[in-house]
Coordinates of C-alpha atoms and ligand atoms in Angstrom, one line a residue:
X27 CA -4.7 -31.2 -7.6
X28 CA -2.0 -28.3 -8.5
X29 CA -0.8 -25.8 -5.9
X30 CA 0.8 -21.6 -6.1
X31 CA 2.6 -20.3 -3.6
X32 CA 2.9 -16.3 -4.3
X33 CA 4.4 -13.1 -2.1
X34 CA 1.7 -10.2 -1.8
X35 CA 3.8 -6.8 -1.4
X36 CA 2.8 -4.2 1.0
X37 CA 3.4 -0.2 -0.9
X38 CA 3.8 3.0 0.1
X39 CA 2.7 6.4 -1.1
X40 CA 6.1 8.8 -2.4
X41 CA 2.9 11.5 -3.3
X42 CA -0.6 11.6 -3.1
X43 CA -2.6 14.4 -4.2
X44 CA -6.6 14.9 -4.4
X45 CA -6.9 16.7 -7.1
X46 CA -11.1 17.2 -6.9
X47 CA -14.2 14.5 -5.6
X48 CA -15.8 12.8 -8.7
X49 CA -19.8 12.0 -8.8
X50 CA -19.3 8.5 -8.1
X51 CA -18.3 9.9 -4.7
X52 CA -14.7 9.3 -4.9
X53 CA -11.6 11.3 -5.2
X54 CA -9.6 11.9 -8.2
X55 CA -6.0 11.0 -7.4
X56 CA -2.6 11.6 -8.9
X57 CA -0.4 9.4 -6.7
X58 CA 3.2 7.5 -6.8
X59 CA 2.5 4.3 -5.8
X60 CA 6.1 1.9 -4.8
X61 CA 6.1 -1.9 -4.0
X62 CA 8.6 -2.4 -0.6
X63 CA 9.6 -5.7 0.3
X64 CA 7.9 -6.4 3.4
X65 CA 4.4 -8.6 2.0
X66 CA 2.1 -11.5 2.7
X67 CA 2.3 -14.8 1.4
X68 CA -0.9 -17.2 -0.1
X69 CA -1.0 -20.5 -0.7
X70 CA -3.6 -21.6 -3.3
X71 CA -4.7 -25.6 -3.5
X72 CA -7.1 -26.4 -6.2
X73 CA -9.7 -28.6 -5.0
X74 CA -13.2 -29.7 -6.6
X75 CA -15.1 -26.7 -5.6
X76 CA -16.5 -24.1 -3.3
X77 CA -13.7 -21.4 -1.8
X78 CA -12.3 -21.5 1.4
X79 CA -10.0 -19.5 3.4
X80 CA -7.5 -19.9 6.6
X81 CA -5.1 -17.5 8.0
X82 CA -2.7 -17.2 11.2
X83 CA -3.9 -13.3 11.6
X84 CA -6.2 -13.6 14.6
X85 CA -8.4 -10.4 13.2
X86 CA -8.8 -11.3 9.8
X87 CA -12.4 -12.3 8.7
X88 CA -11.9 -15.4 6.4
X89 CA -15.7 -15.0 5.1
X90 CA -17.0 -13.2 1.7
X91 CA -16.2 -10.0 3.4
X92 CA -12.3 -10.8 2.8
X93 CA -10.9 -9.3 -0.2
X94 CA -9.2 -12.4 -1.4
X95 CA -12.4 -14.4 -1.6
X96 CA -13.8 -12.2 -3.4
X97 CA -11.0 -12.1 -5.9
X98 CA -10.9 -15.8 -6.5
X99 CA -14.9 -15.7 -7.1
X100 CA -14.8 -12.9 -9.7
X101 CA -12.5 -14.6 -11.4
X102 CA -14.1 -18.4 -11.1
X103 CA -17.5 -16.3 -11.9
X104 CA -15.9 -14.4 -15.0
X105 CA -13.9 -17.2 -16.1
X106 CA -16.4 -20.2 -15.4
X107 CA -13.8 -22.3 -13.4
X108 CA -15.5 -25.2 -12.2
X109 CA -12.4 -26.0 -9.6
X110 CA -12.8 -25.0 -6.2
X111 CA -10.3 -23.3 -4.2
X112 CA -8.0 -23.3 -0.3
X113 CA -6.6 -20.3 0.4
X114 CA -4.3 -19.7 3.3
X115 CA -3.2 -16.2 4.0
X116 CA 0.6 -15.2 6.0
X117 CA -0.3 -12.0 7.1
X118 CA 2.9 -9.8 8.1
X119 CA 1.3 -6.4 6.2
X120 CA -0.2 -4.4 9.6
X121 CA -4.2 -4.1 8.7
X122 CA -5.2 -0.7 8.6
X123 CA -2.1 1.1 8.1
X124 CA -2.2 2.6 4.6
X125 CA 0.1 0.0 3.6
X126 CA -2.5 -2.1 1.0
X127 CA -2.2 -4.9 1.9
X128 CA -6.0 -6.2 1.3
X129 CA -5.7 -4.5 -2.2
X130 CA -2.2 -6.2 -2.9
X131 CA -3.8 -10.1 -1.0
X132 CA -6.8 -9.3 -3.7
X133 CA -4.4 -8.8 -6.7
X134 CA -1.7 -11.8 -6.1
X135 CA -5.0 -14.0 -6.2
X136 CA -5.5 -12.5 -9.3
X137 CA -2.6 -13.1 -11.1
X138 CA -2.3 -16.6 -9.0
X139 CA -5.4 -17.8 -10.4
X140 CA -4.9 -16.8 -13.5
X141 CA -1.6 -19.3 -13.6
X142 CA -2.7 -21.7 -11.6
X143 CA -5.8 -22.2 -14.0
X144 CA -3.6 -21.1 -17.2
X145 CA -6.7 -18.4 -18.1
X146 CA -4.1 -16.1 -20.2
X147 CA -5.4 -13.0 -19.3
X148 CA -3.4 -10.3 -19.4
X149 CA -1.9 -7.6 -16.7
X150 CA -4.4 -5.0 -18.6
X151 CA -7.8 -7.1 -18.5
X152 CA -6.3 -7.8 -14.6
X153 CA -6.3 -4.6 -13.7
X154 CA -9.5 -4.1 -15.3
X155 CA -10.9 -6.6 -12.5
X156 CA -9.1 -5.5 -10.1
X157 CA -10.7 -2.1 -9.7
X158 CA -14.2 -3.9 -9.8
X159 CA -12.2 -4.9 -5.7
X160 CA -10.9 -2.0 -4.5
X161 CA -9.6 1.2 -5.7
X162 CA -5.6 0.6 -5.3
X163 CA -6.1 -3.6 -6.6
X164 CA -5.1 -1.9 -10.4
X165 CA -1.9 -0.6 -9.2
X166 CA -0.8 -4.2 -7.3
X167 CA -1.4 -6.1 -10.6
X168 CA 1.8 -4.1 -12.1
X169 CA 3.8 -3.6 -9.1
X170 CA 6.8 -1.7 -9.1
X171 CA 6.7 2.2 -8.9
X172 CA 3.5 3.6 -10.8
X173 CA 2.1 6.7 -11.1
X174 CA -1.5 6.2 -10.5
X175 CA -4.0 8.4 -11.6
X176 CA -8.1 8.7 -11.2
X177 CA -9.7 7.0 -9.0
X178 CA -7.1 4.5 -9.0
X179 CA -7.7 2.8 -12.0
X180 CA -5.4 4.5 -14.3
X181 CA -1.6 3.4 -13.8
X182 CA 1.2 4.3 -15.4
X183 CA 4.2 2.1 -14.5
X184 CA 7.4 4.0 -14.0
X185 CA 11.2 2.6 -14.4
X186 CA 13.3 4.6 -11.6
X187 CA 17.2 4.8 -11.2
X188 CA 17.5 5.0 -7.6
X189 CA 17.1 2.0 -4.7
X190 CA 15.8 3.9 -1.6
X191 CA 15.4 1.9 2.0
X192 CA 13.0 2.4 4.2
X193 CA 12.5 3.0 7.6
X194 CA 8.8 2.2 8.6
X195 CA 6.7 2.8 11.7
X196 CA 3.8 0.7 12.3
X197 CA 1.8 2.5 14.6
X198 CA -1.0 0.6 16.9
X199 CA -3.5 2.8 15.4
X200 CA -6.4 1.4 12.8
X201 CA -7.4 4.4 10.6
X202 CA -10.3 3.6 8.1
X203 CA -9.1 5.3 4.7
X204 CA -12.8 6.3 3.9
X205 CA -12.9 8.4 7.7
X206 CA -9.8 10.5 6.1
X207 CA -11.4 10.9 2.6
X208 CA -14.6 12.1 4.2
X209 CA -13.0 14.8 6.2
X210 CA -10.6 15.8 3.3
X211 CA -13.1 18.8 1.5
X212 CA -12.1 20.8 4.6
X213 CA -8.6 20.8 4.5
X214 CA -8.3 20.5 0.5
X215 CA -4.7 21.9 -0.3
X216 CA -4.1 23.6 -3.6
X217 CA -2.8 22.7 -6.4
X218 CA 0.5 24.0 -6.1
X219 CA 2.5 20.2 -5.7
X220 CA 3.4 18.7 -8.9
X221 CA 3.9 15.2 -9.6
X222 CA 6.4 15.6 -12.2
X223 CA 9.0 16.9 -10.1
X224 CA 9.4 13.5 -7.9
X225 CA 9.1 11.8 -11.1
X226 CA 11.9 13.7 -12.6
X227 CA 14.4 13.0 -9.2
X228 CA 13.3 9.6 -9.2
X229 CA 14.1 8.8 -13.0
X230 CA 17.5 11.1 -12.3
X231 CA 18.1 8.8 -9.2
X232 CA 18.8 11.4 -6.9
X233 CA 17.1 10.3 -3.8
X234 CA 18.4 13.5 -1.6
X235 CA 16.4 16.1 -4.0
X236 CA 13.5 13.2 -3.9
X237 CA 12.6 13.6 -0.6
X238 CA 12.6 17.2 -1.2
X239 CA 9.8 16.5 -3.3
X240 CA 7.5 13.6 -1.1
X241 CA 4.4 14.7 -0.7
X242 CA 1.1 13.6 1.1
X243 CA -2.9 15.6 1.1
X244 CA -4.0 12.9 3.2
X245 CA -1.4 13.6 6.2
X246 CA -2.7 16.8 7.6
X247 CA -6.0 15.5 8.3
X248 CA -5.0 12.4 9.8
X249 CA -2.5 13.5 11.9
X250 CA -5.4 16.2 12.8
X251 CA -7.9 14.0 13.6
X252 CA -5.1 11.0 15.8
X253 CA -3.3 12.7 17.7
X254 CA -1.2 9.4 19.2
X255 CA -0.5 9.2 15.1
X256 CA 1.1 12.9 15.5
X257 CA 3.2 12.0 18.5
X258 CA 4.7 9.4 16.5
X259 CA 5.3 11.4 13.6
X260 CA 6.9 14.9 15.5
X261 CA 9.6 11.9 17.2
X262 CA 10.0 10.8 13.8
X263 CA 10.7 14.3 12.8
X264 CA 12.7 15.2 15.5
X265 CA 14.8 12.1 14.8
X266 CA 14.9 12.8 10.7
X267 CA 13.7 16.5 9.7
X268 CA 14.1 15.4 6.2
X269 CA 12.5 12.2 4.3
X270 CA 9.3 11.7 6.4
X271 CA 5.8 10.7 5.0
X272 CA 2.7 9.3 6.2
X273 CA 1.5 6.2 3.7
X274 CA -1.9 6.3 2.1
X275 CA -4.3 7.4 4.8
X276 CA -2.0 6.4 7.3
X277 CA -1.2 5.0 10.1
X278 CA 2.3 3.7 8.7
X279 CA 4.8 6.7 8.1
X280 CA 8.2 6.3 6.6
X281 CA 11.0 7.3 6.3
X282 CA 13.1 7.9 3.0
X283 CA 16.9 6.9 3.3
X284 CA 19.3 6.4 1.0
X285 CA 20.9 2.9 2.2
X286 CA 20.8 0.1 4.8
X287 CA 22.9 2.3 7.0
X288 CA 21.3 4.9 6.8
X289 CA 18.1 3.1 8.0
X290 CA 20.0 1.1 10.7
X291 CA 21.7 4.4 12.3
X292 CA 18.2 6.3 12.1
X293 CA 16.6 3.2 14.3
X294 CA 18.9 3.7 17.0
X295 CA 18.6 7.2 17.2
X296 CA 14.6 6.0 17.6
X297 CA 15.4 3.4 20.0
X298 CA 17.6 5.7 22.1
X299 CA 15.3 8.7 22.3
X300 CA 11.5 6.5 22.8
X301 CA 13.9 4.7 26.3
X302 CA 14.3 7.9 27.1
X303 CA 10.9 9.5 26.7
X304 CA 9.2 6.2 27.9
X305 CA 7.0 6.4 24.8
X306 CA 5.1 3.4 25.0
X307 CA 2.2 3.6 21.9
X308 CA 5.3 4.1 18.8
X309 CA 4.9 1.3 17.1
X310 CA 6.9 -1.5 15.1
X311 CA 10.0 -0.1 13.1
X312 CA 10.9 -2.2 10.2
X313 CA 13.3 -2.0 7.5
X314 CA 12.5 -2.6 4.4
X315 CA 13.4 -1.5 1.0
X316 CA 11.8 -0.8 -2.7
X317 CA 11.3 -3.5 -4.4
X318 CA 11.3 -3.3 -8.8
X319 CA 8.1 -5.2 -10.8
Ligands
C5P410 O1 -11.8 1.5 -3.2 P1 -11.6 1.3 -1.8 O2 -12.7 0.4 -1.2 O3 -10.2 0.7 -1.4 O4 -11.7 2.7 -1.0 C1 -11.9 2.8 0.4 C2 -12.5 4.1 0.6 O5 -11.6 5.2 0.4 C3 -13.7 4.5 -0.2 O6 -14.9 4.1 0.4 C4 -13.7 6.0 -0.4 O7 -14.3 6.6 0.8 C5 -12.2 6.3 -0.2 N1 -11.5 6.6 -1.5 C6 -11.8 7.8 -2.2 N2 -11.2 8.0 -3.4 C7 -10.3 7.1 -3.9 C8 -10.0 5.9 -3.2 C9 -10.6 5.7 -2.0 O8 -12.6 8.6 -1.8 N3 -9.6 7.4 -5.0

């Protein structure tokens, strides 16, 4: 019986704008979408049949409910595979934090199986299935730095000329992405940030004039509506007035830097000021850095 062993990245969101809410009850986005290099890793053993799951997350449902079984049945569905399946899941993306990390587990067991079973489909028809999962699977089958456009499903893959690092803060805080989205048609912003300005800084390389440009809709709200989330974010900006983004709907924000250093000198000035203010609910701070498809 053959065996895969693949690395699911986590991503974060340079820009997200809603631009309007479509009829199928979603919003239309026009997002940058980036791979970093903290991820998961699933192991795949083929075995007769039926699909099972294990995983050392302690919260993780390993029923139908999880993404990655339901990835592994549309394609044994779509494909009639006869082989059964054993997943096991390394979790190390936080759940919950606007990171992806469901939508990236669902779209490395996409392109696993489609290896580990030699099905030849391609990154297009992947995508394809992918959005049938989750609206941000489509993006995860490319990886890299996208922009991403509708509801999700539309992704443009973009080739960038700078390597940013990251400073990311994991806080404690679960926030359901469709409890952001429904609160969003009161704080709409307008239309006055433009996509093709980050594009253009990234693609010059310059990543000082590129966080100039970083951009989120979905941060007002959720900062509005956590308020731990917003203590966690004025330290951050306190500590960095420049560079700072919530991810997705949150709760992870980010930092923007321009090298290891960088990161490294910005964590101590964390470290230093949360011993000071006793600050107990900040959260994990990780480095980690952009990672190409
Ligand atoms: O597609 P997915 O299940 O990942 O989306 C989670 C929730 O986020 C949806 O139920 C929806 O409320 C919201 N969403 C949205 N517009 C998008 C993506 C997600 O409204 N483009």
């Amino acid at each position: 019986m053959q065996g895969l062993t693949v690395r699911s990245p986590a991503k974060i969101n340079l820009f997200l704008n809603v631009t309007g809410k479509r009829p199928d009850g979603y919003h239309e986005l026009e997002s940058i979408f980036q791979t970093v290099s903290l991820s998961d890793t699933i192991e795949f053993k083929e075995t007769r049949r039926g699909i099972s799951i294990a995983t050392d997350h302690p919260n993780l449902l390993t029923d139908r409910s999880n993404l990655i079984y339901q990835a592994a049945d549309l394609i044994k569905r779509t494909y009639r595979v006869k082989q059964g399946l054993r997943m096991f899941l390394h979790k190390r993306i936080p759940i919950g934090g606007g990171l992806g990390g469901g939508s990236s587990n669902a779209a490395a067991t996409l392109k696993a199986l489609n290896q580990l079973w030699h099905l030849g489909i391609s990154l297009d028809e992947l995508a394809r299935l992918g959005a049938q999962l989750g609206s941000d699977v489509p993006f995860f089958i490319y990886g890299g730095t996208a922009l991403v456009k509708g509801r999700g499903e539309i992704v443009f893959p973009l080739q960038i000329n700078c390597q940013p690092h990251y400073l990311l803060v994991c806080p404690d805080i679960l926030v359901p992405t469709k409890n952001i989205y429904q609160n969003l048609k009161k704080y709409l912003t307008k239309p006055s940030y433009y996509v093709s300005e980050i594009i253009n800084e990234l693609i010059r390389g310059d990543i000082n004039k590129t966080r100039g440009f970083l951009h989120n809709s979905l941060e007002p709200i959720a900062l509005r509506l956590y308020p731990k989330l917003k203590s966690v974010y004025k330290q951050l900006k306190e500590a960095s007035p420049e560079g700072v983004l919530l991810s997705g709907s949150g709760s992870s924000i980010f930092v923007m830097c321009s090298s290891k250093k960088e990161v490294k000198q910005l964590a101590n000035r964390l470290h230093s000021n949360l011993l000071k203010s006793k600050e107990k609910s900040f959260g994990k701070i990780l480095s980690i850095k952009y990672i190409p498809a």
